[in-house]
């Protein structure tokens, strides 16, 4: 069975992956959002009120976080329809700030003291991976459907898609609001793992983190967010585990050689991806990605090519 | 009045960009199942006219009737689903989609009129298979690609096609929406003579076999004069002449617009 560390690793990985998918869905229709952390906050607080303040069951809290975030998503998504690119980025960034200010000042949920005493959910792992299975199946179906093609078309050329008979307003709103619902559920799971959230939990760094998962993994197939989250969340965490394994190396193996000693120290240091070093690594990764593979590690073309190789040439 | 109602009627369409009047009180009607050319020197307002008809621009004044129905307030996607399809002068294919998928995109609105029908279809139709509707869409798209002679390129990404073929994919994509009228914006631009000849044949067949009305903006005068049933001439946003191709060619106003007049010098 899993020990506590492994379980929490899998839980946080799952939460990050749901958050990555929440960015990915609106991104499919060309909407880049830095507000996904804000929607996580909305979901966390909404679910926290249900389970902590009202003492109701966790599943109800989870459902509430999805519904409330989806509604807030509609409200943010509507003005977002008219604007694109950098302006949309700023609007969603502003939304995230609003959520933080509300969390900081709302006395009912603890204001600056944070939302405390959220009950820890025992079966969180099951809930998270249950939700993930549904989300992955959803994308698997979506990307083989007419709606999926319409979304790629909107991403490519919104005006041309509209003239071809695509209802871009409805499809973009749908993507934005369901994406917000995913983020809300991720926030709910997070709150019921850490049992404490405050205005700083769902800040801009988290929003950028979520964006990075998709940009690095790839934004044109649902495999992108998965690969991105494994690469940027799971691997660094695994590297930290490597540190513990390194400590098992007997000191006699390295102490006689100056080179081995310094190599050991350097690696030991390198494998600590906590805090600031992670951001330096992110910055380097994103620059390299923009140069060599701007479409992300995974892409729709790549998946199509694999599919064709697997099934042989089509008739 | 002729027996058949005009498919498209423009009543005093005026479009301004700031102080510049791109279209000024333009009236004309397009009869059903004809090839109707709109010609005029550069900057005459031909593409603006297409943008107004397809709903990308709203007009400041005037109204548009499609099959007798006022469509001034209809959104672009509604107009497309009513039967007004178009192509773009500066080809605007969906570069990330294959040729087949590009064509299938314009079938979406007709097959899935609401977001819920689209979502339901995406999620619930026969898990792990494509479903009857997808197969029907693909078959129809392939029929159109074969009609235009580009079926071999079905899986090629639109971005990787040769120029002439990209123009044909644009026409296939417009056709897939099952239009009553197609607005073709310089479909022969950049085509070599044999490609233009092929296009001539395709457009004639669209009119005669599929009964589609074609509103054509084109600079290739041989193509326009040989192909069109009717010609409208615009200059500086105003209609200066209309009629059969032969009549328009000898109209003094048209000759003046294209070649200039002695008085202006």
XYZ file of C-alpha atoms in Angstrom:
580
model
C 0.000 0.000 0.000
C 0.902 3.647 -0.305
C 2.595 5.407 2.543
C 1.431 8.882 3.565
C 4.045 10.656 1.446
C 3.238 8.689 -1.697
C -0.456 9.246 -1.174
C -0.083 12.997 -0.755
C 2.181 13.069 -3.824
C -0.508 11.339 -5.898
C -3.212 13.600 -4.473
C -1.378 16.819 -5.291
C -0.420 15.480 -8.703
C -4.106 14.735 -9.383
C -5.186 18.188 -8.206
C -2.580 19.831 -10.414
C -3.679 17.715 -13.377
C -7.347 18.677 -12.927
C -6.201 22.315 -12.749
C -4.162 21.828 -15.932
C -7.253 20.443 -17.700
C -9.203 23.466 -16.470
C -6.774 25.701 -18.361
C -6.704 23.388 -21.349
C -10.441 23.427 -22.192
C -10.803 27.211 -22.733
C -7.363 27.198 -24.371
C -8.746 24.844 -27.029
C -10.990 27.702 -28.149
C -8.142 30.204 -28.084
C -8.843 31.649 -24.625
C -5.720 31.995 -22.480
C -6.678 32.365 -18.825
C -4.554 33.383 -15.866
C -7.695 33.160 -13.732
C -7.701 29.400 -13.146
C -6.128 29.816 -9.691
C -8.946 32.266 -8.932
C -11.547 29.672 -9.920
C -9.751 27.161 -7.682
C -10.174 29.691 -4.882
C -13.874 30.094 -5.651
C -14.287 26.300 -5.570
C -12.267 25.914 -2.373
C -14.241 28.552 -0.499
C -17.618 27.407 -1.874
C -16.954 23.790 -0.884
C -15.445 24.889 2.435
C -18.651 26.721 3.323
C -20.705 23.622 2.528
C -18.584 21.157 4.506
C -17.184 23.360 7.282
C -19.764 26.043 7.955
C -22.852 23.993 7.139
C -21.405 20.623 8.106
C -22.705 18.867 4.993
C -21.142 15.936 3.118
C -18.029 16.268 0.974
C -19.691 15.114 -2.286
C -22.162 17.976 -1.925
C -19.264 20.364 -1.370
C -17.547 19.010 -4.504
C -20.710 19.443 -6.578
C -21.210 22.961 -5.197
C -17.625 23.955 -6.039
C -18.181 22.825 -9.640
C -21.530 24.578 -10.043
C -20.523 27.854 -8.353
C -17.262 28.040 -10.321
C -19.118 27.313 -13.564
C -21.547 30.163 -12.878
C -18.728 32.560 -11.965
C -16.980 31.280 -15.103
C -19.980 32.303 -17.187
C -19.921 35.766 -15.641
C -16.200 36.209 -16.341
C -16.443 34.450 -19.700
C -19.092 36.759 -21.083
C -17.015 39.959 -21.128
C -14.048 37.773 -22.085
C -15.747 36.921 -25.403
C -15.015 40.319 -26.883
C -11.334 40.472 -26.040
C -8.358 38.414 -27.069
C -4.700 37.755 -26.375
C -2.949 39.975 -23.888
C -6.167 41.767 -22.869
C -7.902 38.529 -21.993
C -4.816 37.590 -19.976
C -5.127 40.864 -18.047
C -8.868 40.433 -17.490
C -8.449 36.941 -16.053
C -5.469 38.109 -14.009
C -7.688 40.843 -12.582
C -10.344 38.271 -11.774
C -7.759 36.271 -9.798
C -6.862 39.415 -7.839
C -10.535 40.048 -7.031
C -10.885 36.511 -5.662
C -7.813 37.049 -3.495
C -9.112 40.349 -2.127
C -12.517 38.846 -1.348
C -10.822 35.933 0.447
C -8.665 38.384 2.411
C -11.554 40.550 3.575
C -14.555 38.227 3.950
C -15.024 37.782 7.703
C -17.402 34.837 7.333
C -14.572 32.658 6.014
C -11.893 34.016 8.330
C -10.650 36.970 6.261
C -6.883 37.446 6.805
C -6.743 34.548 9.263
C -7.604 32.196 6.438
C -10.322 29.594 6.137
C -9.495 27.212 8.979
C -10.695 23.845 10.126
C -11.803 22.424 6.801
C -12.356 18.691 7.435
C -9.752 16.440 5.871
C -11.346 14.057 3.413
C -10.206 10.442 3.808
C -11.131 9.101 0.391
C -9.720 12.064 -1.490
C -7.520 9.899 -3.703
C -10.585 8.037 -4.969
C -12.540 11.240 -5.590
C -9.651 12.870 -7.439
C -8.936 9.949 -9.728
C -12.653 9.371 -10.221
C -13.035 12.948 -11.434
C -9.883 12.592 -13.561
C -11.187 9.460 -15.292
C -14.373 11.331 -16.196
C -12.419 14.360 -17.443
C -10.033 12.256 -19.543
C -12.935 10.304 -21.078
C -14.652 13.622 -21.800
C -11.615 14.936 -23.680
C -11.040 11.600 -25.406
C -14.555 11.791 -26.838
C -14.498 15.547 -27.455
C -11.330 15.433 -29.533
C -12.805 12.844 -31.871
C -16.043 14.756 -32.345
C -17.397 17.537 -34.487
C -17.377 19.883 -31.484
C -13.660 19.207 -30.992
C -12.958 20.127 -34.621
C -15.058 23.271 -34.210
C -12.914 24.248 -31.212
C -9.668 23.793 -33.174
C -11.204 25.919 -35.937
C -12.105 28.678 -33.451
C -8.569 28.584 -32.057
C -7.160 28.869 -35.582
C -9.366 31.630 -37.030
C -12.356 32.780 -35.033
C -13.925 34.970 -37.740
C -13.591 32.321 -40.430
C -15.097 29.712 -38.080
C -18.085 31.962 -37.406
C -18.694 32.525 -41.117
C -18.576 28.724 -41.571
C -21.614 28.443 -39.300
C -19.942 27.816 -35.940
C -21.682 29.454 -32.966
C -18.455 30.757 -31.445
C -20.152 32.612 -28.572
C -21.818 29.497 -27.158
C -18.813 27.236 -27.697
C -16.350 29.665 -26.107
C -18.656 30.265 -23.128
C -19.149 26.524 -22.728
C -15.390 25.911 -22.746
C -14.651 28.759 -20.348
C -17.341 27.841 -17.858
C -16.707 24.079 -17.832
C -12.993 24.857 -17.489
C -13.847 27.006 -14.465
C -15.870 24.098 -13.033
C -12.815 21.811 -13.347
C -10.707 24.420 -11.549
C -13.356 24.765 -8.837
C -13.251 21.021 -8.196
C -9.449 21.121 -8.035
C -9.706 23.916 -5.452
C -12.239 21.915 -3.425
C -9.954 18.864 -3.393
C -7.016 21.053 -2.404
C -8.879 22.616 0.525
C -9.973 19.200 1.803
C -6.397 17.947 1.617
C -4.626 20.843 3.345
C -7.606 21.660 5.667
C -6.570 25.320 5.459
C -6.682 27.882 2.666
C -6.213 31.642 2.652
C -6.006 34.521 0.217
C -2.406 33.660 -0.729
C -3.079 29.998 -1.568
C -4.535 30.672 -5.011
C -2.263 33.413 -6.308
C -0.612 34.347 -9.562
C 2.249 31.846 -9.151
C -0.246 28.984 -9.067
C -2.002 30.406 -12.138
C 1.313 30.566 -14.001
C 2.137 27.053 -12.837
C -1.126 25.766 -14.312
C -0.456 27.588 -17.584
C 3.046 26.062 -17.709
C 1.698 22.509 -17.461
C -0.264 23.025 -20.668
C 2.244 25.168 -22.551
C 5.053 22.667 -21.959
C 2.944 19.532 -22.351
C 1.049 20.789 -25.401
C -2.282 22.502 -25.905
C -3.681 20.569 -28.868
C -4.285 17.110 -27.387
C -5.433 16.054 -23.921
C -2.155 14.110 -23.598
C -0.449 17.527 -23.397
C -1.664 18.519 -19.914
C -0.922 14.986 -18.671
C 2.648 14.988 -19.986
C 3.152 18.582 -18.829
C 1.956 17.916 -15.302
C 4.066 14.756 -15.052
C 7.100 16.645 -16.364
C 6.743 19.768 -14.243
C 5.144 18.430 -11.065
C 5.777 14.725 -10.728
C 9.372 14.588 -11.943
C 10.677 17.356 -9.650
C 8.948 15.620 -6.753
C 10.560 12.330 -7.782
C 13.916 14.077 -7.921
C 13.427 15.006 -4.301
C 12.930 11.353 -3.543
C 16.208 10.688 -5.306
C 17.861 12.844 -2.633
C 16.689 10.451 0.013
C 18.050 7.555 -1.985
C 21.348 9.383 -2.403
C 21.645 9.556 1.362
C 21.786 5.760 1.332
C 25.103 5.893 -0.562
C 27.823 5.071 1.974
C 30.126 7.986 2.671
C 33.210 5.791 2.060
C 32.321 5.613 -1.641
C 32.865 9.298 -2.230
C 35.044 10.673 0.563
C 38.350 9.593 -1.013
C 37.831 11.497 -4.248
C 37.454 15.235 -4.376
C 35.649 14.955 -7.709
C 33.119 12.433 -6.441
C 32.490 14.494 -3.315
C 31.762 17.661 -5.242
C 29.678 15.742 -7.791
C 27.680 14.255 -4.928
C 27.116 17.663 -3.367
C 26.121 19.229 -6.679
C 23.614 16.484 -7.481
C 22.225 16.515 -3.947
C 21.660 20.221 -4.293
C 20.246 19.935 -7.802
C 17.629 17.369 -6.853
C 16.074 19.774 -4.390
C 13.443 21.363 -6.564
C 11.628 23.035 -3.763
C 11.040 26.800 -3.855
C 12.946 29.250 -5.995
C 15.030 26.808 -7.976
C 11.874 25.426 -9.543
C 11.096 28.842 -11.020
C 14.559 29.174 -12.509
C 14.155 25.761 -14.085
C 10.682 26.713 -15.371
C 12.019 29.868 -16.977
C 14.776 27.948 -18.755
C 12.341 25.233 -19.860
C 9.840 27.712 -21.299
C 12.530 29.561 -23.262
C 13.836 26.290 -24.696
C 10.293 25.145 -25.510
C 9.471 28.364 -27.345
C 12.576 27.875 -29.476
C 12.343 24.169 -30.246
C 8.769 23.078 -29.795
C 6.343 25.955 -29.388
C 3.355 23.625 -29.804
C 4.373 21.703 -26.667
C 5.805 18.205 -26.189
C 2.591 16.550 -27.343
C 0.620 17.755 -30.347
C -2.461 16.776 -32.277
C -0.369 16.022 -35.377
C 1.912 13.739 -33.400
C -1.036 11.811 -31.980
C -2.602 11.516 -35.455
C 0.669 10.199 -36.873
C 0.945 7.633 -34.062
C -2.670 6.628 -34.614
C -2.064 6.099 -38.305
C 1.057 4.030 -37.626
C -0.859 1.882 -35.135
C -3.833 1.191 -37.390
C -1.841 1.014 -40.633
C -2.776 3.144 -43.599
C -6.452 3.949 -43.779
C -8.547 2.900 -46.745
C -41.336 40.806 -61.739
C -39.738 37.524 -62.660
C -41.322 34.303 -61.465
C -38.493 33.228 -59.147
C -37.961 35.407 -56.054
C -34.489 36.925 -55.905
C -32.280 34.929 -53.562
C -30.491 38.018 -52.316
C -31.619 41.612 -52.333
C -29.522 44.588 -51.225
C -31.468 47.760 -50.445
C -29.328 50.840 -50.046
C -26.406 49.211 -48.231
C -24.024 51.829 -46.844
C -20.829 51.006 -44.977
C -18.402 53.561 -43.585
C -14.997 53.194 -41.962
C -14.498 56.421 -40.041
C -14.766 59.130 -42.673
C -14.295 56.741 -45.575
C -17.420 55.460 -47.307
C -16.661 51.948 -48.546
C -20.170 51.268 -49.816
C -22.636 53.989 -50.639
C -26.333 53.219 -51.075
C -25.808 49.996 -53.018
C -28.916 48.397 -54.470
C -29.014 45.199 -56.455
C -30.652 41.803 -56.546
C -29.197 38.380 -57.209
C -31.479 35.955 -58.997
C -31.534 32.297 -58.097
C -29.255 29.748 -59.814
C -27.129 32.227 -61.702
C -23.487 33.197 -61.633
C -23.520 36.869 -60.742
C -20.197 38.692 -60.910
C -19.294 41.818 -58.962
C -16.410 43.643 -60.596
C -14.702 46.967 -60.168
C -11.252 48.500 -59.760
C -9.228 47.906 -56.575
C -10.826 49.573 -53.585
C -14.275 49.618 -55.157
C -15.774 47.922 -52.081
C -16.218 44.371 -53.387
C -14.724 42.574 -50.392
C -16.507 44.973 -48.017
C -19.730 44.009 -49.757
C -18.989 40.328 -49.072
C -18.195 41.091 -45.447
C -21.514 42.885 -45.066
C -23.482 40.079 -46.733
C -21.803 37.360 -44.644
C -22.352 39.413 -41.490
C -18.731 40.075 -40.514
C -19.437 43.826 -40.771
C -22.691 45.523 -39.888
C -23.916 48.133 -42.372
C -24.688 51.701 -41.306
C -27.771 51.867 -43.490
C -29.811 49.723 -45.810
C -31.143 46.243 -45.486
C -30.407 42.765 -46.751
C -33.072 40.285 -47.792
C -32.236 36.619 -48.188
C -35.020 34.673 -49.939
C -37.324 37.565 -49.058
C -36.414 37.473 -45.360
C -34.662 40.361 -43.642
C -31.300 39.167 -42.248
C -29.853 42.490 -41.043
C -29.697 41.326 -37.443
C -28.673 37.712 -38.056
C -25.221 36.760 -36.732
C -22.627 35.422 -39.211
C -23.050 31.797 -38.102
C -26.837 32.066 -38.433
C -26.464 33.415 -41.963
C -24.118 30.539 -42.805
C -26.625 28.012 -41.534
C -29.419 29.736 -43.466
C -27.474 29.064 -46.662
C -24.964 31.882 -47.235
C -21.421 30.513 -47.577
C -18.253 32.329 -48.585
C -14.580 31.995 -49.371
C -11.836 34.478 -48.586
C -9.613 36.426 -50.946
C -6.629 35.884 -48.651
C -7.263 32.158 -48.082
C -8.265 31.537 -44.454
C -8.216 27.786 -43.971
C -7.853 26.229 -40.521
C -4.153 25.425 -40.801
C -4.080 22.967 -37.902
C -6.802 20.800 -39.418
C -6.527 18.372 -42.319
C -8.281 19.069 -45.599
C -11.087 16.670 -44.682
C -11.498 18.252 -41.233
C -11.584 21.749 -42.718
C -14.518 20.710 -44.858
C -16.230 18.965 -41.936
C -16.057 22.134 -39.809
C -18.667 23.831 -41.990
C -21.012 20.896 -41.543
C -21.032 21.385 -37.773
C -23.648 24.127 -37.546
C -26.101 22.247 -39.737
C -25.724 18.957 -37.853
C -25.545 20.434 -34.355
C -27.639 23.588 -34.167
C -27.229 23.964 -30.388
C -24.229 23.596 -28.096
C -26.089 20.913 -26.146
C -26.694 18.744 -29.188
C -22.981 19.076 -29.999
C -21.898 18.193 -26.453
C -24.353 15.315 -26.250
C -23.108 13.955 -29.532
C -19.471 14.364 -28.488
C -19.940 12.513 -25.213
C -22.704 9.986 -25.597
C -22.878 8.647 -29.136
C -21.752 5.003 -29.258
C -18.649 5.045 -27.027
C -15.397 4.122 -28.816
C -16.948 4.314 -32.267
C -17.555 7.309 -34.475
C -21.322 7.064 -34.753
C -23.589 7.256 -37.775
C -23.612 11.042 -37.929
C -19.804 11.299 -38.061
C -19.705 8.713 -40.853
C -22.398 10.585 -42.761
C -20.445 13.846 -42.360
C -17.233 12.248 -43.563
C -18.910 10.627 -46.566
C -20.440 13.915 -47.634
C -17.154 15.781 -47.163
C -15.365 13.148 -49.265
C -18.009 13.508 -51.973
C -17.243 17.226 -52.157
C -13.471 16.653 -52.200
C -13.927 14.208 -55.064
C -16.167 16.672 -56.896
C -13.370 19.240 -56.696
C -10.646 16.704 -57.496
C -8.717 17.045 -54.232
C -9.734 13.796 -52.536
C -6.112 12.619 -52.563
C -5.231 15.396 -50.088
C -7.807 14.442 -47.457
C -5.316 13.840 -44.640
C -2.868 16.570 -45.599
C -2.756 19.526 -43.257
C -4.255 22.562 -44.936
C -1.025 24.469 -44.282
C 0.964 22.007 -46.449
C -1.096 22.323 -49.648
C -0.180 23.982 -52.929
C -1.792 27.369 -53.518
C -4.308 26.339 -56.178
C -5.437 23.412 -54.053
C -5.907 25.667 -51.047
C -8.371 27.719 -53.093
C -10.273 24.539 -53.960
C -10.390 23.484 -50.292
C -11.917 26.880 -49.500
C -14.620 26.180 -52.079
C -15.166 22.660 -50.704
C -15.440 24.081 -47.187
C -18.026 26.629 -48.319
C -19.952 23.918 -50.185
C -20.083 21.676 -47.119
C -22.435 24.119 -45.417
C -25.022 23.214 -48.099
C -25.371 26.814 -49.245
C -28.073 28.278 -51.447
C -25.647 31.059 -52.383
C -21.852 31.088 -52.368
C -19.813 34.278 -52.199
C -16.492 33.591 -53.920
C -13.858 36.273 -53.335
C -11.331 36.116 -56.172
C -11.240 32.322 -56.442
C -8.908 32.426 -59.465
C -6.284 34.724 -57.919
C -2.890 33.037 -58.057
C -4.115 30.179 -60.240
C -2.352 29.168 -63.440
C -4.359 29.028 -66.722
C -5.182 25.325 -66.491
C -6.292 25.675 -62.885
C -8.481 28.620 -63.912
C -10.022 26.540 -66.684
C -10.757 23.797 -64.145
C -12.344 26.393 -61.834
C -14.510 27.666 -64.697
C -15.839 24.150 -65.204
C -16.407 23.600 -61.463
C -18.392 26.824 -61.059
C -20.524 26.051 -64.106
C -21.277 22.594 -62.726
C -22.157 24.040 -59.294
C -24.752 26.248 -60.943
C -26.127 23.714 -63.389
C -25.922 20.450 -61.413
C -26.271 21.582 -57.813
C -28.419 24.641 -58.467
C -26.214 26.907 -56.347
C -26.242 30.663 -56.878
C -22.756 32.115 -57.111
C -21.842 35.686 -56.314
C -18.376 36.125 -57.739
C -15.733 38.775 -57.184
C -12.958 38.283 -59.700
C -10.285 40.263 -61.524
C -9.724 37.725 -64.313
C -11.964 39.355 -66.942
C -11.857 36.403 -69.346
C -13.223 34.181 -66.595
C -15.841 36.716 -65.512
C -17.107 37.493 -69.005
C -17.182 33.863 -70.115
C -18.833 32.538 -66.968
C -21.246 35.130 -65.637
C -24.927 35.441 -66.364
C -25.063 38.904 -64.891
C -22.516 41.513 -63.858
C -22.670 44.348 -61.335
C -19.943 46.983 -61.473
C -18.856 48.932 -58.408
C -16.570 51.951 -58.314
C -15.655 53.868 -55.150
C -18.435 52.096 -53.263
C -21.150 52.929 -55.748
C -22.886 50.800 -58.307
C -22.108 52.296 -61.706
C -23.506 49.675 -64.052
C -25.161 46.300 -64.247
C -26.430 43.925 -66.874
C -25.352 41.115 -69.135
C -21.573 40.750 -69.530
C -21.557 42.060 -73.125
C -23.603 45.117 -72.225
C -21.427 45.972 -69.232
C -18.229 45.637 -71.253
C -19.315 48.356 -73.647
C -20.754 50.672 -70.981
C -18.899 54.014 -71.142
C -18.994 54.467 -67.344
C -17.340 51.094 -66.830
C -14.653 51.802 -69.400
C -14.037 55.139 -67.719
C -13.757 53.536 -64.270
C -11.181 51.019 -65.439
C -9.217 53.188 -67.873
C -9.934 56.739 -66.737
C -11.437 59.512 -68.894
C -10.054 62.446 -70.810
C -11.943 64.947 -68.678
C -10.255 63.888 -65.453
C -6.813 64.698 -66.768
